[in-house]
mmCIF file of C-alpha atoms (C1' of nucleotides) in Angstrom:
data_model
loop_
_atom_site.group_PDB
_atom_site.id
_atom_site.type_symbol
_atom_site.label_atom_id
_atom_site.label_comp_id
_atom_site.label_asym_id
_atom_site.label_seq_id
_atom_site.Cartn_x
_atom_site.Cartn_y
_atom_site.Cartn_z
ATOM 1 C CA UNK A 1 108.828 41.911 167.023
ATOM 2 C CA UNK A 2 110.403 44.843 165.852
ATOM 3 C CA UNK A 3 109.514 48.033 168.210
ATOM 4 C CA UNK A 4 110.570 50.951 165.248
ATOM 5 C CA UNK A 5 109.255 48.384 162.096
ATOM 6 C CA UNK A 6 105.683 47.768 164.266
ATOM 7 C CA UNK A 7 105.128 51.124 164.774
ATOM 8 C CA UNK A 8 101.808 52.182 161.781
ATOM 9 C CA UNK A 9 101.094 55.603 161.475
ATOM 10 C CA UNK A 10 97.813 57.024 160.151
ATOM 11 C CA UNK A 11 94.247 57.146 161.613
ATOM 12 C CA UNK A 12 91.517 54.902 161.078
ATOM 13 C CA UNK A 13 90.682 55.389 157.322
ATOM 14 C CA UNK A 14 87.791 53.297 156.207
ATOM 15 C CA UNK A 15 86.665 52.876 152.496
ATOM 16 C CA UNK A 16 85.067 56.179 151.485
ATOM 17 C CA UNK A 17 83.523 54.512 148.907
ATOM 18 C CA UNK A 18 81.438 51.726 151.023
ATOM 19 C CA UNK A 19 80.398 54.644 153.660
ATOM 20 C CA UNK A 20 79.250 57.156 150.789
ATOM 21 C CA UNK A 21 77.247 54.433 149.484
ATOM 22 C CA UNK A 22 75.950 53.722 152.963
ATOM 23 C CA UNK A 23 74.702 57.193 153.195
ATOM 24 C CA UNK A 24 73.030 57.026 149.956
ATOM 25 C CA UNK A 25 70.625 54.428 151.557
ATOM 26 C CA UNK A 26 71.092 50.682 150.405
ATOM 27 C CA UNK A 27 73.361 49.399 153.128
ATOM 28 C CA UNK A 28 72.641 50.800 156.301
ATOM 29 C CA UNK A 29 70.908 48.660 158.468
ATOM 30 C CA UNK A 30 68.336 50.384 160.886
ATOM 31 C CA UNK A 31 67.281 49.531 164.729
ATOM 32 C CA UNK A 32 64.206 50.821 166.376
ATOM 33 C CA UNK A 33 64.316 51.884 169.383
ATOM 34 C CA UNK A 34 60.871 51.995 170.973
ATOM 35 C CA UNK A 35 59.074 54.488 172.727
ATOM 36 C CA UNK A 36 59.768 54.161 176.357
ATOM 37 C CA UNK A 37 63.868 53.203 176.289
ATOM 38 C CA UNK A 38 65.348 56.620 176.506
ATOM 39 C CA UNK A 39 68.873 56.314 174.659
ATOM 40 C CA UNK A 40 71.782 58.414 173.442
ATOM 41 C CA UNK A 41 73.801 57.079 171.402
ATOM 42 C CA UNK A 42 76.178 60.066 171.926
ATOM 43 C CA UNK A 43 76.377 60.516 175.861
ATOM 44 C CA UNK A 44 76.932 56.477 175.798
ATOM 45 C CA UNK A 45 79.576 56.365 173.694
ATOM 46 C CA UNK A 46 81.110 59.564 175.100
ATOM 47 C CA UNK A 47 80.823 58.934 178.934
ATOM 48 C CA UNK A 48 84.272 57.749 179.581
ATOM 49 C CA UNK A 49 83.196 53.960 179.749
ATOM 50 C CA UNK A 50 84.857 52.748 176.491
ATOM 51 C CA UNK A 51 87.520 54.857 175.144
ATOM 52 C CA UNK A 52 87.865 53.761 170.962
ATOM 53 C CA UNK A 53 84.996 55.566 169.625
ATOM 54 C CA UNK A 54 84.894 58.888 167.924
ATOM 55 C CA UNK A 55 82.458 61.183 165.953
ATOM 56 C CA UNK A 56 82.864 60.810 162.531
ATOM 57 C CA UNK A 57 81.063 62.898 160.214
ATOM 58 C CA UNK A 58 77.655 63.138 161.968
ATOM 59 C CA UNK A 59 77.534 59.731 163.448
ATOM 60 C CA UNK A 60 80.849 57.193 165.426
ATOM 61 C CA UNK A 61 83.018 54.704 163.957
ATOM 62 C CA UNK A 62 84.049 51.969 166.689
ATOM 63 C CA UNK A 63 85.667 49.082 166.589
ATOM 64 C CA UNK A 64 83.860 45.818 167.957
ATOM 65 C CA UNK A 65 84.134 42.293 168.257
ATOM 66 C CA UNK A 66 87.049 42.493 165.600
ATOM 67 C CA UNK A 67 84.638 44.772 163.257
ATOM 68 C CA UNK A 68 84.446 48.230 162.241
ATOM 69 C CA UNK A 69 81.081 49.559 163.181
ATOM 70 C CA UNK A 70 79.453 52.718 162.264
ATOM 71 C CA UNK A 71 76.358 54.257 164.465
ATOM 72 C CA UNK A 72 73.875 56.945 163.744
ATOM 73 C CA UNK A 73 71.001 58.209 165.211
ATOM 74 C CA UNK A 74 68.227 59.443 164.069
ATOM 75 C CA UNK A 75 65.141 60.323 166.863
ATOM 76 C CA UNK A 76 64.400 56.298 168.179
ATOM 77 C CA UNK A 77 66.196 54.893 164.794
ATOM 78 C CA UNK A 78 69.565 53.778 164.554
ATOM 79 C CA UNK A 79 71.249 53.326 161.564
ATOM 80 C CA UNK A 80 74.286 51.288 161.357
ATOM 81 C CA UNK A 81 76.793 49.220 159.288
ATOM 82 C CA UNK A 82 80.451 46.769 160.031
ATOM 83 C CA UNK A 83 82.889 45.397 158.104
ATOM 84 C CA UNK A 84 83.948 42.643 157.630
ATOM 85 C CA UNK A 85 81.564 41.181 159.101
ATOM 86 C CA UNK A 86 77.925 41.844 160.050
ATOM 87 C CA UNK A 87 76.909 42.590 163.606
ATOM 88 C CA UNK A 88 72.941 41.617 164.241
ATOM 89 C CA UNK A 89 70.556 43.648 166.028
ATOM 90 C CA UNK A 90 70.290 41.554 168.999
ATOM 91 C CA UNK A 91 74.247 42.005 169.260
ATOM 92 C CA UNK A 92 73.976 45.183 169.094
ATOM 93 C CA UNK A 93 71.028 45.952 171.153
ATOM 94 C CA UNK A 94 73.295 43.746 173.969
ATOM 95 C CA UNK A 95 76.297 46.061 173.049
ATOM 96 C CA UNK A 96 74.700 49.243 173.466
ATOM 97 C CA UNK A 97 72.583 48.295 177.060
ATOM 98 C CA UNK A 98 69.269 48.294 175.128
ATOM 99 C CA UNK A 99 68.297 45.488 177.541
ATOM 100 C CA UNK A 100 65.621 45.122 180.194
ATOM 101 C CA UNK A 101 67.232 45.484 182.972
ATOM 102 C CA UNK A 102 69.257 49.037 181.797
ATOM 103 C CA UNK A 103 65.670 49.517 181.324
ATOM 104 C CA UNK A 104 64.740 49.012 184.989
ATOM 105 C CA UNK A 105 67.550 50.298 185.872
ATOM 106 C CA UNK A 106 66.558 53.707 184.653
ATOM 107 C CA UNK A 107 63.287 53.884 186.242
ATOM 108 C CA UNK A 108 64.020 52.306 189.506
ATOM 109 C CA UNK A 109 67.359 54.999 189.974
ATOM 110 C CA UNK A 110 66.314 57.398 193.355
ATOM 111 C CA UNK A 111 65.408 61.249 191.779
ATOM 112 C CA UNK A 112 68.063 62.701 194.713
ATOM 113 C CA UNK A 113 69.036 66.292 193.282
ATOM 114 C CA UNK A 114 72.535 65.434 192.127
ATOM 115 C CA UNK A 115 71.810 62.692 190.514
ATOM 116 C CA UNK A 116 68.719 63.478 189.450
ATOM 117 C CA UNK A 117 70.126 66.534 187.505
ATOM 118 C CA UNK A 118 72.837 64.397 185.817
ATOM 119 C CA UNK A 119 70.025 62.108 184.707
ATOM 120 C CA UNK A 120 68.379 64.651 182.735
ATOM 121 C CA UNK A 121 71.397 66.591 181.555
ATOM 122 C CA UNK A 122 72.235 63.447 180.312
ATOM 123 C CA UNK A 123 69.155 61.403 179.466
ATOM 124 C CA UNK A 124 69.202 58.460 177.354
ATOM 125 C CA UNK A 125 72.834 57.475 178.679
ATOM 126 C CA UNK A 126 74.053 53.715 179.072
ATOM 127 C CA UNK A 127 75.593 51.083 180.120
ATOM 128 C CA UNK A 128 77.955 49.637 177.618
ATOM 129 C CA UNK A 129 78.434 45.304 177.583
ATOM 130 C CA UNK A 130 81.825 45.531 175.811
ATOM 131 C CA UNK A 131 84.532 42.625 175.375
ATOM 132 C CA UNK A 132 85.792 41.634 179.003
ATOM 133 C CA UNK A 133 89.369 41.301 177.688
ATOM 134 C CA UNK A 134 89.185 44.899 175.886
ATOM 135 C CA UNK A 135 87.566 46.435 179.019
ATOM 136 C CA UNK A 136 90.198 44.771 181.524
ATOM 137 C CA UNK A 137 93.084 46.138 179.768
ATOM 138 C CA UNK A 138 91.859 49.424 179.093
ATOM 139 C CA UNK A 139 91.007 49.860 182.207
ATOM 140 C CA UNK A 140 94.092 48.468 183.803
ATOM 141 C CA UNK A 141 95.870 51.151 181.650
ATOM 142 C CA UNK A 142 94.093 53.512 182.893
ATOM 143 C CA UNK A 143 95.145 53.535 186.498
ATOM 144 C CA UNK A 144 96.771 56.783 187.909
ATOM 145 C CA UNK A 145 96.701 58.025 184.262
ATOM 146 C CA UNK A 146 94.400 60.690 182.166
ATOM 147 C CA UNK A 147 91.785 59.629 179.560
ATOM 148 C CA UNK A 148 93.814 61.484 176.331
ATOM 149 C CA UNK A 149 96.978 59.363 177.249
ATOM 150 C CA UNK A 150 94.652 56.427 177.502
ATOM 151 C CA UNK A 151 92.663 57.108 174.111
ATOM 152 C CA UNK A 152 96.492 56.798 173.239
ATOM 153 C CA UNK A 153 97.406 54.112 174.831
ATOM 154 C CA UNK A 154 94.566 51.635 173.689
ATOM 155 C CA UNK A 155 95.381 53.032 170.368
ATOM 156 C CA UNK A 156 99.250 52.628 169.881
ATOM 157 C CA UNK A 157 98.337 49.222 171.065
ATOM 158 C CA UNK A 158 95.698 48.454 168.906
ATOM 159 C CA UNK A 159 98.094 49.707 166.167
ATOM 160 C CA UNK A 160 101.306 47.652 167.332
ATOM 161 C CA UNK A 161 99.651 43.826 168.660
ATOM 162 C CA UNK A 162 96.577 43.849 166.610
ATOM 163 C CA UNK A 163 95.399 42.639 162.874
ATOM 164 C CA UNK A 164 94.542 45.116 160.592
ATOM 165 C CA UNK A 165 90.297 44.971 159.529
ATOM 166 C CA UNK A 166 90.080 43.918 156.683
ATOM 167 C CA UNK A 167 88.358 46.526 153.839
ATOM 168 C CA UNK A 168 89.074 49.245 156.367
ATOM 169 C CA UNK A 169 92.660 50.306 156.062
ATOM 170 C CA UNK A 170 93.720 52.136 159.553
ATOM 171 C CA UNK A 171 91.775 50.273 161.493
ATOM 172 C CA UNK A 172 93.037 47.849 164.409
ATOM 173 C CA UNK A 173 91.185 44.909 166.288
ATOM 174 C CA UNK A 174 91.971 45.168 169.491
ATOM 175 C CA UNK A 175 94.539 42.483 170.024
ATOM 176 C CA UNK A 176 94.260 39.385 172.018
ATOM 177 C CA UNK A 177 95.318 37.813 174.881
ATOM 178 C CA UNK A 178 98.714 35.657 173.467
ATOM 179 C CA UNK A 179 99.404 39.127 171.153
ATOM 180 C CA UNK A 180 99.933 40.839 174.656
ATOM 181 C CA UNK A 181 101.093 37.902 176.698
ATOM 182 C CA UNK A 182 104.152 37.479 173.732
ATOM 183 C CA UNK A 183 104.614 41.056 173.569
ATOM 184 C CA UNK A 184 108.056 42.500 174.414
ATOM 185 C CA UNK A 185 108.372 44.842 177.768
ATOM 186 C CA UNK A 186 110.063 47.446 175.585
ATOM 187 C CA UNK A 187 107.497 47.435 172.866
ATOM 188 C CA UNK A 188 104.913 47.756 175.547
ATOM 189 C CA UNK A 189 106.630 50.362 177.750
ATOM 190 C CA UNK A 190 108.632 52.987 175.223
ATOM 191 C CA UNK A 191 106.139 52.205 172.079
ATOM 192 C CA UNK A 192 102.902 52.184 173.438
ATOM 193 C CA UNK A 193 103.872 54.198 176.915
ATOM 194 C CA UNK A 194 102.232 52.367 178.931
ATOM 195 C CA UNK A 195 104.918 53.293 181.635
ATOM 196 C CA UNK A 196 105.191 51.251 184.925
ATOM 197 C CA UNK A 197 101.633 49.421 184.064
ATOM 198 C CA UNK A 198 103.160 47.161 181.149
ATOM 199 C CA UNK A 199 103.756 44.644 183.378
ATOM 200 C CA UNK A 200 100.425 44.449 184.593
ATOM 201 C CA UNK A 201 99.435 44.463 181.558
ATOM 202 C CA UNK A 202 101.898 41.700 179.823
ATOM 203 C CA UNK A 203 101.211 39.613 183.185
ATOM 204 C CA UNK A 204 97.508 39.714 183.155
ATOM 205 C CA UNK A 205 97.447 38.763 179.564
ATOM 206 C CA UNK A 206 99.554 35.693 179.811
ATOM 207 C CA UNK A 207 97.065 34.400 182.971
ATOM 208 C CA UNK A 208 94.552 35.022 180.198
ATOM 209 C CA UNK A 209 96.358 33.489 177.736
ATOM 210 C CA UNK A 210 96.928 30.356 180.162
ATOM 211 C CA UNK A 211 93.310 29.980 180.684
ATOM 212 C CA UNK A 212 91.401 31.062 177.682
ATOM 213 C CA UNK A 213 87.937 30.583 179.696
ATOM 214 C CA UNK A 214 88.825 32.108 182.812
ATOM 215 C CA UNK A 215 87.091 35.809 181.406
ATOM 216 C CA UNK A 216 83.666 34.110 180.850
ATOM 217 C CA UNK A 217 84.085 31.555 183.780
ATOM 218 C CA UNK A 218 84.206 34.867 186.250
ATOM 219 C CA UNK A 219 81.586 36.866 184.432
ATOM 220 C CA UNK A 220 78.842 34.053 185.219
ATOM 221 C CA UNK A 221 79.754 34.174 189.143
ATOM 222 C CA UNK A 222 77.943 36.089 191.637
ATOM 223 C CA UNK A 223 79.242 39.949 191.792
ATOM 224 C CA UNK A 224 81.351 39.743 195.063
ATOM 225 C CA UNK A 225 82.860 36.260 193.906
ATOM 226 C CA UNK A 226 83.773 37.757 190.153
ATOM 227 C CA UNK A 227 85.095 40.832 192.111
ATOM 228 C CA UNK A 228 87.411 38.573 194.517
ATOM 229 C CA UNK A 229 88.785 36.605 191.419
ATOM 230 C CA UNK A 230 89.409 39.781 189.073
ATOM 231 C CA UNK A 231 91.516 41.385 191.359
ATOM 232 C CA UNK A 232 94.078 37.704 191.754
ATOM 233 C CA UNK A 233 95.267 39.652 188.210
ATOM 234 C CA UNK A 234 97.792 41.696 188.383
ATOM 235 C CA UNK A 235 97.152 45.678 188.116
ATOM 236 C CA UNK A 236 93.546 44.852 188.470
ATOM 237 C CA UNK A 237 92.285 46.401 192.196
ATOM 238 C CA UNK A 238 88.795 47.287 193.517
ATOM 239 C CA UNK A 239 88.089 50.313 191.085
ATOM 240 C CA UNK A 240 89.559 47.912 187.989
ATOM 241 C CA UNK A 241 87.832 45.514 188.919
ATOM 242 C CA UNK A 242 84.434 46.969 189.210
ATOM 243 C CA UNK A 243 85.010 48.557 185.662
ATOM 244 C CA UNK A 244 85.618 45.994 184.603
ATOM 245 C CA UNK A 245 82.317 43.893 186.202
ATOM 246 C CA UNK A 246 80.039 46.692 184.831
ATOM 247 C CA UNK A 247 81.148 48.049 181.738
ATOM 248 C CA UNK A 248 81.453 44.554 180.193
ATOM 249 C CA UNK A 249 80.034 41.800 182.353
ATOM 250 C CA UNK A 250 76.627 42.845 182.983
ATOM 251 C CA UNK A 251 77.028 43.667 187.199
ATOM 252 C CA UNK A 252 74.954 46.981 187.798
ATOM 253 C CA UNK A 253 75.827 46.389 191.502
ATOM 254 C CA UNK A 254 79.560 47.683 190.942
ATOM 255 C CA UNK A 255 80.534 50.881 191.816
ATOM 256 C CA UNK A 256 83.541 52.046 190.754
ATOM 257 C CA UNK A 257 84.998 54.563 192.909
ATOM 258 C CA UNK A 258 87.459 56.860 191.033
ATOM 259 C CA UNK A 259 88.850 60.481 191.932
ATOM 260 C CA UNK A 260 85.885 62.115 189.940
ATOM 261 C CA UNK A 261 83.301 59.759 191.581
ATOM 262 C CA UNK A 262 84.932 60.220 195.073
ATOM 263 C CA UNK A 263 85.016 64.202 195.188
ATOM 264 C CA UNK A 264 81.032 63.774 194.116
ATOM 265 C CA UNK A 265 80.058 61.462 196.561
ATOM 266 C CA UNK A 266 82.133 62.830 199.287
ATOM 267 C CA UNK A 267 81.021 66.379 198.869
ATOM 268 C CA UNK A 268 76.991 65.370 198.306
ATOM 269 C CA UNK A 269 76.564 62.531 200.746
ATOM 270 C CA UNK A 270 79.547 62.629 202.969
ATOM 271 C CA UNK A 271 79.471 66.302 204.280
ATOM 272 C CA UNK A 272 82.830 67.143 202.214
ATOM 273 C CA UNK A 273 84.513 64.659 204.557
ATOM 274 C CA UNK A 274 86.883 62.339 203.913
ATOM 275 C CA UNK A 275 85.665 58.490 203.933
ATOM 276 C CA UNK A 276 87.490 55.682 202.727
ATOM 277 C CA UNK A 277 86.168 54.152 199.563
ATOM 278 C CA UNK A 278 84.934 51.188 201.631
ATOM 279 C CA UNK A 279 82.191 53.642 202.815
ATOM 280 C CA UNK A 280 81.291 55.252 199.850
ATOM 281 C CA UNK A 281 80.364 51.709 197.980
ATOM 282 C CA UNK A 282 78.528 50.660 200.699
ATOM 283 C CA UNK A 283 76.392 53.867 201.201
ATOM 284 C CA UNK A 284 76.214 53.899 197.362
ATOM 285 C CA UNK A 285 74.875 49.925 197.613
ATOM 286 C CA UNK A 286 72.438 51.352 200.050
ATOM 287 C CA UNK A 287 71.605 54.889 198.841
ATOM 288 C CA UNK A 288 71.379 53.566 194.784
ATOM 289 C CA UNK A 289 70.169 50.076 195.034
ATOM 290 C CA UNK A 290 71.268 46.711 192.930
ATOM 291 C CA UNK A 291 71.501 49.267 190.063
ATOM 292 C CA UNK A 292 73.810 51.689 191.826
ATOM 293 C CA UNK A 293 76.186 50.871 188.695
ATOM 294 C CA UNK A 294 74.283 52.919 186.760
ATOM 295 C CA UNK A 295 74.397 55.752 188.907
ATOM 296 C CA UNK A 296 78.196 55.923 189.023
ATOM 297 C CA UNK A 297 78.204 56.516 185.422
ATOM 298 C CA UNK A 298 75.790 59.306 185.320
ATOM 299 C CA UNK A 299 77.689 61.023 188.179
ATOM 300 C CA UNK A 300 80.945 60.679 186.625
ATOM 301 C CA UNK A 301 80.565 61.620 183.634
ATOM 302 C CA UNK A 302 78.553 64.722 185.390
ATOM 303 C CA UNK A 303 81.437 65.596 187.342
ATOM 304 C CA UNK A 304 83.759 65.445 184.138
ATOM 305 C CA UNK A 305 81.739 67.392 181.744
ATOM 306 C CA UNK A 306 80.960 70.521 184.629
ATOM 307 C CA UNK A 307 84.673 70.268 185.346
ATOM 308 C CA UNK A 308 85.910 70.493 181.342
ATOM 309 C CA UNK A 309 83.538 73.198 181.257
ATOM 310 C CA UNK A 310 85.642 75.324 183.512
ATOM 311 C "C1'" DA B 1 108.510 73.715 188.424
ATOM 312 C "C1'" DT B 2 104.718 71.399 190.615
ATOM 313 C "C1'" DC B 3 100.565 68.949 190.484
ATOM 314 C "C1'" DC B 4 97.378 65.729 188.725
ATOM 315 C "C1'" DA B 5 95.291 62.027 185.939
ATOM 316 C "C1'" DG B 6 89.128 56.762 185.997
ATOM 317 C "C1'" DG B 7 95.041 53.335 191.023
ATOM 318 C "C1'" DA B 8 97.638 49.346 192.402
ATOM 319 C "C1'" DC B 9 100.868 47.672 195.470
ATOM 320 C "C1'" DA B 10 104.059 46.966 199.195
ATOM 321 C "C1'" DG B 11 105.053 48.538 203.569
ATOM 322 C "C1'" DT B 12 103.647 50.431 208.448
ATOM 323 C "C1'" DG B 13 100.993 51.432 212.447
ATOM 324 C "C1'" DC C 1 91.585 47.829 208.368
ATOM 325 C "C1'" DA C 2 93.380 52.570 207.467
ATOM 326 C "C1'" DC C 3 97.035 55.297 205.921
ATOM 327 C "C1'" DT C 4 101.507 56.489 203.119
ATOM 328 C "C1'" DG C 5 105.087 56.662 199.467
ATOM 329 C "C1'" DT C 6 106.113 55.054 194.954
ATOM 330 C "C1'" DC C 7 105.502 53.872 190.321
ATOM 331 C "C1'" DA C 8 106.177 56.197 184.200
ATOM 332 C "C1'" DT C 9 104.350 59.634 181.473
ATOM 333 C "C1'" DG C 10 102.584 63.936 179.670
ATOM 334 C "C1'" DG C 11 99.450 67.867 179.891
ATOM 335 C "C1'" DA C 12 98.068 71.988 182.332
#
DNA sequence: ATCCAGGACAGTG
DNA sequence: CACTGTCATGGA
């Protein structure tokens, strides 16, 4: 492929038409969500665990499972609508973490001050189950890097290795596995600056490629076993890896440990002393619980909003 | 200019 | 196992 010819320019420009006719009322679809499941769709989308989303005109366009989806709530409804094809509310429901154990999770979460505070400033915030492949990538992209660049990233990639959506001109599945594995390291590197991590990231996807199961296969082993085999790939360590295991494959046990996530712990729990991050997951397996997952998110994206504050 | 960003990796002690 | 320098890139 042709780096300067693959380059497409232009944002994400779905049919006005459809959407305007959406808002008028006759093809939005709505979910309930009932009383007693605290969600925002907002802080979910917006916490830093999925990076393709963005407002759009009081509600988010996204792009998932190779459809454009639009979101909007409204109190405990959600209104929402795809093209090409249709996404059903159990899907969804999965997608978003509307599921009984988020729902335990929630409850069963220890009320310690820091935590507890980021749990109502941010109320209603979940757990994503996004594409394994999408979230591995992203997330191996993100290493040693800053979210804008990796909004980019995901993007330019998005834009260079995968198909256009059909009735929504702009917008970019994410691409898959052989797309990446057949890319070329200059395409990856200078077009979609991915820098030193291209490799990782052309590497990764042709052991994906290879073994078009493998994904699943590790998402239905145990949490340490998954972990052990997600981090054979290359670019994928411990904090990769347990993105990866709970932003897409259902493991509320994982705890990644970032800078953000580090400086929190290590300040609140640790006496401002430095531990290695061996110690903080364990005292976060014991301090948390099996949903200490959970807890990572609503302290990162804590520490993240206080600090953009600033 | 210098430092840092959702780290991983190879090399030392 | 714990610690260190390096990696490509861009924003502050």
């Amino acid at each position: 492929m042709d780096c300067a010819s693959g380059k497409k320019q232009g944002g994400c420009a779905p049919d006005r038409s459809h959407q305007r006719a959406g808002r008028e009322g006759e093809s939005f679809e709505t979910l309930v969500v009932p009383r007693g499941e605290p969600f925002s769709l907002e802080h979910t989308l917006l916490s830093g665990q999925t990076f393709r989303w963005r407002k759009d005109d009081g509600g988010f366009v996204g792009v998932v499972s190779g459809n454009v989806l639009w979101l909007e709530q409204r109190r405990n409804r959600l209104l929402y609508r795809s093209l090409p094809g249709k996404v059903d509310p159990s899907e969804l429901r999965t997608y978003l973490g509307l599921d009984a154990a988020s729902n335990q999770a929630l409850r069963s979460l220890p009320g310690d001050p820091v935590l507890g505070a980021a749990m109502r400033n941010f109320a209603g915030m979940r757990v994503l189950r996004q594409d394994p492949w999408e979230t591995l990538v992203s997330f191996i992209i993100s290493s040693n890097n800053n979210i804008v660049r990796i909004k980019r990233c995901i993007e330019s990639l998005c834009r260079t290795f995968g198909h256009e959506i059909r009735g929504a001109l702009g917008c970019y599945a994410f691409p898959s596995p052989a797309a990446l594995a057949e890319a070329s390291p200059d395409c990856l590197q200078q077009l979609c600056n991915l820098g030193y991590r291209h490799t990782y990231v052309r590497e990764t996807a042709r052991e994906v490629a290879r073994s078009p199961g493998l994904l699943s296969d590790i998402a239905r082993l145990s949490y340490l076993h998954a972990r052990t085999e997600l981090m054979r790939l290359p670019g994928v360590g411990p904090k990769v890896a347990d993105c990866v295991l709970l932003y897409s494959m259902g493991k509320y046990e994982a705890f990644p440990v970032d800078t953000w996530v580090r400086k929190v712990m290590q300040r609140t729990y640790f006496k401002d002393q430095r531990v290695p991050d061996s110690a903080i997951r364990s005292f976060a397996a014991d301090h948390f619980g099996p949903f200490a997952g959970y807890a990572q998110l609503y302290l990162f994206h804590s520490a993240r909003e206080v600090w953009n504050r600033r």
